mmCIF file of C-alpha atoms in Angstrom:
data_model
loop_
_atom_site.group_PDB
_atom_site.id
_atom_site.type_symbol
_atom_site.label_atom_id
_atom_site.label_comp_id
_atom_site.label_asym_id
_atom_site.label_seq_id
_atom_site.Cartn_x
_atom_site.Cartn_y
_atom_site.Cartn_z
ATOM 1 C CA PRO A 1 17.518 -20.615 13.760
ATOM 2 C CA VAL A 2 14.803 -18.092 14.612
ATOM 3 C CA GLU A 3 11.166 -19.187 14.492
ATOM 4 C CA SER A 4 8.600 -16.700 13.214
ATOM 5 C CA LYS A 5 5.872 -16.373 15.845
ATOM 6 C CA GLU A 6 4.303 -13.141 14.567
ATOM 7 C CA ALA A 7 2.697 -12.204 11.258
ATOM 8 C CA VAL A 8 1.860 -8.898 9.601
ATOM 9 C CA PHE A 9 -0.793 -9.069 6.886
ATOM 10 C CA TYR A 10 -0.967 -6.225 4.359
ATOM 11 C CA LEU A 11 -4.305 -5.781 2.591
ATOM 12 C CA ASN A 12 -6.588 -2.859 1.835
ATOM 13 C CA SER A 13 -10.035 -4.151 2.728
ATOM 14 C CA VAL A 14 -11.291 -3.890 6.302
ATOM 15 C CA SER A 15 -14.174 -6.160 5.265
ATOM 16 C CA ASP A 16 -11.649 -8.852 4.272
ATOM 17 C CA ILE A 17 -9.847 -8.389 7.589
ATOM 18 C CA ILE A 18 -13.128 -9.000 9.397
ATOM 19 C CA ARG A 19 -13.868 -12.096 7.299
ATOM 20 C CA THR A 20 -10.401 -13.455 8.101
ATOM 21 C CA ILE A 21 -10.885 -12.901 11.827
ATOM 22 C CA LYS A 22 -14.267 -14.621 11.772
ATOM 23 C CA SER A 23 -13.171 -17.629 9.719
ATOM 24 C CA SER A 24 -9.975 -18.122 11.752
ATOM 25 C CA GLY A 25 -11.578 -17.765 15.171
ATOM 26 C CA LEU A 26 -9.122 -15.085 16.268
ATOM 27 C CA VAL A 27 -9.716 -13.201 19.511
ATOM 28 C CA PRO A 28 -9.042 -9.506 20.296
ATOM 29 C CA SER A 29 -5.977 -10.250 22.436
ATOM 30 C CA GLU A 30 -4.279 -11.845 19.404
ATOM 31 C CA VAL A 31 -5.112 -9.181 16.846
ATOM 32 C CA ASN A 32 -3.877 -5.676 16.057
ATOM 33 C CA ILE A 33 -5.954 -3.952 13.367
ATOM 34 C CA ILE A 34 -4.229 -0.877 11.939
ATOM 35 C CA CYS A 35 -6.343 1.095 9.457
ATOM 36 C CA SER A 36 -7.731 4.595 8.950
ATOM 37 C CA GLY A 37 -9.942 5.784 11.788
ATOM 38 C CA THR A 38 -13.050 6.457 9.727
ATOM 39 C CA LYS A 39 -16.520 6.112 11.208
ATOM 40 C CA ASP A 40 -17.258 3.345 8.720
ATOM 41 C CA ASN A 41 -14.259 1.284 9.882
ATOM 42 C CA LYS A 42 -15.087 1.832 13.556
ATOM 43 C CA ASP A 43 -18.691 0.776 12.937
ATOM 44 C CA LYS A 44 -17.546 -2.398 11.155
ATOM 45 C CA LEU A 45 -15.287 -3.401 14.057
ATOM 46 C CA SER A 46 -18.016 -2.610 16.581
ATOM 47 C CA LYS A 47 -20.465 -4.779 14.637
ATOM 48 C CA LEU A 48 -17.879 -7.577 14.497
ATOM 49 C CA SER A 49 -17.379 -7.437 18.265
ATOM 50 C CA LYS A 50 -21.105 -7.576 18.989
ATOM 51 C CA SER A 51 -21.624 -10.481 16.590
ATOM 52 C CA LEU A 52 -18.985 -12.493 18.474
ATOM 53 C CA GLY A 53 -20.329 -11.614 21.934
ATOM 54 C CA TYR A 54 -17.745 -9.006 22.978
ATOM 55 C CA THR A 55 -18.480 -5.707 24.701
ATOM 56 C CA THR A 56 -17.229 -2.332 23.475
ATOM 57 C CA SER A 57 -14.304 -2.414 25.915
ATOM 58 C CA THR A 58 -13.269 -6.033 25.318
ATOM 59 C CA GLY A 59 -13.928 -6.339 21.593
ATOM 60 C CA PHE A 60 -12.036 -5.539 18.404
ATOM 61 C CA LYS A 61 -10.978 -1.931 17.945
ATOM 62 C CA LEU A 62 -8.599 0.248 15.964
ATOM 63 C CA GLY A 63 -5.022 -0.445 16.958
ATOM 64 C CA LYS A 64 -1.754 1.420 16.544
ATOM 65 C CA VAL A 65 1.768 0.627 15.422
ATOM 66 C CA PRO A 66 3.742 -0.591 18.479
ATOM 67 C CA LEU A 67 6.718 1.573 19.358
ATOM 68 C CA ARG A 68 10.184 0.112 19.728
ATOM 69 C CA GLY A 69 10.210 -2.072 22.844
ATOM 70 C CA GLU A 70 6.426 -2.491 22.994
ATOM 71 C CA ARG A 71 4.914 -5.958 22.670
ATOM 72 C CA ASN A 72 3.687 -7.007 19.243
ATOM 73 C CA LYS A 73 0.509 -9.041 18.951
ATOM 74 C CA LYS A 74 0.626 -12.367 17.156
ATOM 75 C CA PHE A 75 -1.417 -11.159 14.164
ATOM 76 C CA THR A 76 -1.286 -7.623 12.742
ATOM 77 C CA PHE A 77 -3.555 -6.488 9.900
ATOM 78 C CA CYS A 78 -2.374 -3.336 8.171
ATOM 79 C CA THR A 79 -3.968 -1.341 5.334
ATOM 80 C CA ARG A 80 -2.293 1.030 2.877
ATOM 81 C CA ALA A 81 -3.676 4.057 4.711
ATOM 82 C CA VAL A 82 -1.222 3.280 7.514
ATOM 83 C CA TYR A 83 1.749 1.242 6.301
ATOM 84 C CA MET A 84 3.216 4.009 4.100
ATOM 85 C CA GLY A 85 4.766 5.619 7.171
ATOM 86 C CA ALA A 86 4.765 2.889 9.801
ATOM 87 C CA ASP A 87 7.842 1.261 11.322
ATOM 88 C CA PHE A 88 7.510 -2.147 12.973
ATOM 89 C CA TYR A 89 10.022 -3.489 15.488
ATOM 90 C CA SER A 90 9.817 -7.253 15.810
ATOM 91 C CA LYS A 91 12.565 -9.833 16.073
ATOM 92 C CA CYS A 92 10.597 -12.561 14.281
ATOM 93 C CA ALA A 93 7.582 -11.181 12.347
ATOM 94 C CA SER A 94 6.883 -12.480 8.834
ATOM 95 C CA SER A 95 5.157 -10.342 6.192
ATOM 96 C CA TYR A 96 2.269 -11.435 3.975
ATOM 97 C CA VAL A 97 0.744 -9.371 1.161
ATOM 98 C CA PHE A 98 -2.624 -9.949 -0.506
ATOM 99 C CA ALA A 99 -3.378 -8.379 -3.891
ATOM 100 C CA ASP A 100 -6.323 -8.634 -6.275
ATOM 101 C CA PRO A 101 -6.144 -6.348 -9.354
ATOM 102 C CA ASN A 102 -9.779 -7.170 -10.131
ATOM 103 C CA ILE A 103 -10.874 -5.234 -7.048
ATOM 104 C CA LYS A 104 -9.657 -1.650 -7.187
ATOM 105 C CA CYS A 105 -9.076 -1.282 -3.446
ATOM 106 C CA LEU A 106 -6.951 -4.455 -3.416
ATOM 107 C CA ALA A 107 -4.757 -3.625 -6.426
ATOM 108 C CA LEU A 108 -1.154 -3.538 -5.226
ATOM 109 C CA ASP A 109 1.284 -1.288 -7.094
ATOM 110 C CA ILE A 110 4.430 -3.434 -7.145
ATOM 111 C CA SER A 111 6.614 -0.450 -8.050
ATOM 112 C CA MET A 112 5.455 1.776 -5.186
ATOM 113 C CA ASP A 113 3.756 -0.342 -2.517
ATOM 114 C CA LEU A 114 6.162 -3.264 -2.166
ATOM 115 C CA PRO A 115 9.277 -1.178 -1.369
ATOM 116 C CA GLN A 116 7.229 0.464 1.381
ATOM 117 C CA ILE A 117 6.104 -2.889 2.764
ATOM 118 C CA VAL A 118 9.540 -4.511 2.682
ATOM 119 C CA GLY A 119 11.017 -1.555 4.538
ATOM 120 C CA ARG A 120 8.456 -1.604 7.351
ATOM 121 C CA GLN A 121 10.258 -4.209 9.500
ATOM 122 C CA ARG A 122 13.069 -2.168 11.013
ATOM 123 C CA ASP A 123 14.653 -4.513 13.560
ATOM 124 C CA ARG A 124 17.853 -5.868 12.015
ATOM 125 C CA GLU A 125 17.760 -8.920 14.265
ATOM 126 C CA ASN A 126 14.659 -10.092 12.400
ATOM 127 C CA PRO A 127 15.883 -12.622 9.784
ATOM 128 C CA PHE A 128 12.562 -12.279 7.911
ATOM 129 C CA LYS A 129 12.725 -8.482 7.519
ATOM 130 C CA ASN A 130 13.564 -8.541 3.810
ATOM 131 C CA THR A 131 11.285 -11.416 2.834
ATOM 132 C CA ILE A 132 7.618 -11.135 1.870
ATOM 133 C CA SER A 133 5.084 -13.746 0.798
ATOM 134 C CA ILE A 134 2.592 -12.503 -1.803
ATOM 135 C CA PHE A 135 -0.788 -14.036 -2.514
ATOM 136 C CA TYR A 136 -2.278 -12.546 -5.648
ATOM 137 C CA LYS A 137 -4.840 -13.092 -8.366
ATOM 138 C CA THR A 138 -4.148 -12.437 -12.028
ATOM 139 C CA THR A 139 -6.345 -10.208 -14.180
ATOM 140 C CA THR A 140 -9.627 -11.875 -15.113
ATOM 141 C CA GLU A 141 -10.973 -9.233 -17.510
ATOM 142 C CA ILE A 142 -8.656 -8.056 -20.274
ATOM 143 C CA GLN A 143 -9.135 -4.453 -21.394
ATOM 144 C CA THR A 144 -7.136 -3.249 -24.402
ATOM 145 C CA ARG A 145 -5.455 0.124 -24.547
ATOM 146 C CA GLU A 146 -7.988 1.247 -27.140
ATOM 147 C CA GLU A 147 -10.909 0.233 -24.911
ATOM 148 C CA PHE A 148 -9.356 2.066 -21.976
ATOM 149 C CA GLU A 149 -8.847 5.245 -24.013
ATOM 150 C CA VAL A 150 -12.520 5.236 -25.028
ATOM 151 C CA ILE A 151 -13.503 5.230 -21.346
ATOM 152 C CA GLN A 152 -10.934 7.946 -20.555
ATOM 153 C CA ASP A 153 -12.346 10.143 -23.361
ATOM 154 C CA GLU A 154 -15.835 9.676 -21.913
ATOM 155 C CA ARG A 155 -14.548 10.801 -18.500
ATOM 156 C CA ARG A 156 -12.826 13.827 -20.058
ATOM 157 C CA ASN A 157 -16.014 14.777 -21.884
ATOM 158 C CA GLU A 158 -18.094 14.394 -18.720
ATOM 159 C CA THR A 159 -15.551 16.545 -16.875
ATOM 160 C CA ARG A 160 -15.829 19.284 -19.512
ATOM 161 C CA ILE A 161 -19.645 19.247 -19.361
ATOM 162 C CA LEU A 162 -19.699 19.479 -15.554
ATOM 163 C CA LEU A 163 -17.183 22.358 -15.449
ATOM 164 C CA GLU A 164 -18.949 24.288 -18.225
ATOM 165 C CA GLY A 165 -22.241 23.798 -16.401
ATOM 166 C CA PHE A 166 -20.717 25.342 -13.261
ATOM 167 C CA GLN A 167 -19.543 28.426 -15.155
ATOM 168 C CA ASN A 168 -23.033 29.098 -16.542
ATOM 169 C CA LEU A 169 -24.652 29.338 -13.092
ATOM 170 C CA THR A 170 -25.209 32.274 -10.749
ATOM 171 C CA SER A 171 -23.115 32.508 -7.588
ATOM 172 C CA GLU A 172 -25.945 31.133 -5.475
ATOM 173 C CA GLN A 173 -26.509 28.260 -7.887
ATOM 174 C CA GLN A 174 -22.793 27.483 -7.950
ATOM 175 C CA VAL A 175 -22.792 26.883 -4.191
ATOM 176 C CA ALA A 176 -25.571 24.281 -4.484
ATOM 177 C CA TYR A 177 -23.974 22.786 -7.609
ATOM 178 C CA THR A 178 -20.622 22.394 -5.836
ATOM 179 C CA LYS A 179 -22.301 20.631 -2.918
ATOM 180 C CA LYS A 180 -23.952 18.188 -5.335
ATOM 181 C CA LEU A 181 -20.597 17.525 -6.992
ATOM 182 C CA ARG A 182 -18.910 16.960 -3.636
ATOM 183 C CA ASP A 183 -21.609 14.485 -2.600
ATOM 184 C CA GLY A 184 -21.255 12.748 -5.970
ATOM 185 C CA ILE A 185 -17.523 12.331 -5.479
ATOM 186 C CA GLU A 186 -18.160 10.544 -2.177
ATOM 187 C CA VAL A 187 -20.365 8.034 -3.983
ATOM 188 C CA SER A 188 -18.604 7.575 -7.341
ATOM 189 C CA LYS A 189 -14.986 7.832 -6.083
ATOM 190 C CA TYR A 190 -13.983 9.543 -9.370
ATOM 191 C CA SER A 191 -15.106 6.587 -11.479
ATOM 192 C CA ASP A 192 -17.034 8.688 -14.047
ATOM 193 C CA ASP A 193 -15.050 11.918 -14.396
ATOM 194 C CA PHE A 194 -11.986 13.851 -13.179
ATOM 195 C CA VAL A 195 -13.791 16.608 -11.280
ATOM 196 C CA SER A 196 -12.678 17.426 -7.751
ATOM 197 C CA ILE A 197 -13.167 20.445 -5.486
ATOM 198 C CA SER A 198 -10.174 22.778 -5.137
ATOM 199 C CA ASN A 199 -8.931 23.286 -1.575
ATOM 200 C CA LYS A 200 -7.862 26.828 -2.504
ATOM 201 C CA THR A 201 -10.960 28.169 -4.261
ATOM 202 C CA GLY A 202 -13.641 25.715 -3.146
ATOM 203 C CA GLN A 203 -14.690 25.394 -6.792
ATOM 204 C CA PRO A 204 -14.760 22.340 -9.106
ATOM 205 C CA VAL A 205 -11.645 21.744 -11.222
ATOM 206 C CA HIS A 206 -10.245 19.155 -13.627
ATOM 207 C CA ASN A 207 -7.984 17.073 -11.382
ATOM 208 C CA HIS A 208 -5.220 15.740 -13.614
ATOM 209 C CA PHE A 209 -3.847 13.582 -10.776
ATOM 210 C CA ILE A 210 -7.105 11.598 -10.824
ATOM 211 C CA GLU A 211 -6.676 11.127 -14.567
ATOM 212 C CA LEU A 212 -3.144 9.800 -14.020
ATOM 213 C CA ALA A 213 -4.404 7.543 -11.215
ATOM 214 C CA HIS A 214 -6.819 5.873 -13.661
ATOM 215 C CA GLU A 215 -3.915 5.459 -16.078
ATOM 216 C CA ARG A 216 -1.748 3.776 -13.450
ATOM 217 C CA SER A 217 -4.641 1.604 -12.294
ATOM 218 C CA TRP A 218 -5.056 0.301 -15.858
ATOM 219 C CA GLU A 219 -1.329 -0.443 -16.133
ATOM 220 C CA ILE A 220 -1.338 -2.356 -12.840
ATOM 221 C CA SER A 221 -4.307 -4.551 -13.680
ATOM 222 C CA GLN A 222 -3.612 -5.100 -17.381
ATOM 223 C CA LYS A 223 0.196 -5.343 -17.447
ATOM 224 C CA ASP A 224 1.602 -6.232 -14.039
ATOM 225 C CA TYR A 225 -0.973 -8.927 -13.234
ATOM 226 C CA GLN A 226 -1.728 -10.531 -16.602
ATOM 227 C CA ASP A 227 -0.244 -13.847 -15.485
ATOM 228 C CA GLN A 228 2.361 -15.312 -13.127
ATOM 229 C CA ILE A 229 5.163 -14.591 -15.584
ATOM 230 C CA SER A 230 4.183 -10.904 -15.699
ATOM 231 C CA VAL A 231 4.205 -10.610 -11.908
ATOM 232 C CA THR A 232 7.566 -12.365 -11.599
ATOM 233 C CA LYS A 233 9.092 -10.160 -14.318
ATOM 234 C CA VAL A 234 7.925 -6.955 -12.633
ATOM 235 C CA MET A 235 9.310 -8.176 -9.318
ATOM 236 C CA GLU A 236 12.690 -9.082 -10.815
ATOM 237 C CA ASP A 237 12.853 -5.759 -12.687
ATOM 238 C CA LYS A 238 12.436 -4.014 -9.328
ATOM 239 C CA GLY A 239 15.352 -5.895 -7.791
ATOM 240 C CA TYR A 240 13.559 -8.699 -5.972
ATOM 241 C CA THR A 241 14.706 -12.321 -5.927
ATOM 242 C CA VAL A 242 12.019 -14.973 -6.388
ATOM 243 C CA THR A 243 12.578 -18.104 -4.302
ATOM 244 C CA GLU A 244 11.356 -21.603 -5.091
ATOM 245 C CA GLU A 245 8.606 -21.170 -2.496
ATOM 246 C CA GLY A 246 7.287 -18.154 -4.383
ATOM 247 C CA LYS A 247 8.599 -15.670 -1.850
ATOM 248 C CA TYR A 248 10.095 -12.338 -2.869
ATOM 249 C CA ILE A 249 13.249 -11.068 -1.242
ATOM 250 C CA GLN A 250 14.820 -7.649 -1.501
ATOM 251 C CA GLU A 251 18.339 -7.001 -0.329
ATOM 252 C CA ASP A 252 18.682 -4.516 2.503
ATOM 253 C CA PRO A 253 18.766 -1.087 0.760
ATOM 254 C CA ASP A 254 21.190 0.294 3.380
ATOM 255 C CA PHE A 255 23.575 -2.572 2.696
ATOM 256 C CA LEU A 256 23.263 -2.066 -1.075
ATOM 257 C CA ARG A 257 24.221 1.602 -0.678
ATOM 258 C CA PHE A 258 27.200 0.628 1.475
ATOM 259 C CA LYS A 259 28.254 -2.041 -1.036
ATOM 260 C CA SER A 260 28.003 0.392 -3.948
ATOM 261 C CA GLU A 261 30.118 3.053 -2.193
ATOM 262 C CA PHE A 262 32.628 0.501 -0.923
ATOM 263 C CA GLU A 263 33.195 -1.067 -4.339
ATOM 264 C CA SER A 264 33.282 2.227 -6.246
ATOM 265 C CA THR A 265 36.556 3.369 -4.707
ATOM 266 C CA SER A 266 40.008 1.770 -4.835
ATOM 267 C CA GLN A 267 41.527 4.035 -2.165
ATOM 268 C CA PHE A 268 42.128 2.012 1.005
ATOM 269 C CA SER A 269 41.602 4.909 3.418
ATOM 270 C CA ARG A 270 38.281 5.722 1.740
ATOM 271 C CA LYS A 271 37.166 2.084 1.882
ATOM 272 C CA LEU A 272 38.061 1.914 5.576
ATOM 273 C CA LYS A 273 36.133 5.114 6.297
ATOM 274 C CA ILE A 274 33.010 3.823 4.494
ATOM 275 C CA TYR A 275 33.224 0.492 6.312
ATOM 276 C CA CYS A 276 33.642 2.080 9.755
ATOM 277 C CA GLU A 277 30.775 4.514 9.154
ATOM 278 C CA TYR A 278 28.530 1.639 8.121
ATOM 279 C CA LEU A 279 29.358 -0.363 11.272
ATOM 280 C CA ASP A 280 28.968 2.709 13.465
ATOM 281 C CA GLN A 281 25.522 3.349 12.006
ATOM 282 C CA TYR A 282 24.273 0.064 13.461
ATOM 283 C CA LYS A 283 26.288 -0.205 16.665
ATOM 284 C CA ASP A 284 23.084 -0.026 18.771
ATOM 285 C CA ASN A 285 21.141 -2.358 16.474
ATOM 286 C CA PRO A 286 23.593 -4.890 15.047
ATOM 287 C CA ARG A 287 22.970 -6.846 11.863
#
């Protein structure tokens, strides 16, 4: 049996990562923090290091995804800004996911985020690669569809007013108006309207993707996380197996594709070809 001596924690709050490090007494040599390289995140890690008596060179800093063959640290903290395209190579790392639909930045989309997370551990020698442990909270504030639509209509109306106001200005006024809108977006994070600034024209537009993002956010918090039964149902609908310990396991997608092709043909020569191609695919990284 293989013992898991490494852990990768998936969560979207750098502040929560810092709180975890402080409360657990972790030291920089044990921790790899992988998140977006914004000034705000760098400042938070610098402040953490100073508060614990570390210098700039010895303290906590932004990390990177280890390449194949590089040493993994014992504890890796990874946010959504990074894990969508990251590949981890560890022979024993376990995966832990933290989700809170009541905090927008911590709302995990089971349909889209979990398949990404499960697929991040690429080393086939890792017996934990297809298993994840999820710690989640259920929805505390119920919002009906009708209540949500009222808020969406208010955002649509505010969007219309802002765009009409832009059209009624002179060219010089539009420049200042656009700057105000851009600054407002930084603060509000699209919470009050669907206005964004076009990369092509540099002018404000109704961003329908933001409208759809609000729609999906409502579905996640109000449907997927209503209670434990809701979460389990969504997981099972997406092809995960729920264990008695509350862990969620997804079969290896490569193996499922092989199994589907292998079982869909009755011709022996075709079966043999599919089987040999599957084995050859992993000759340098055996299952």
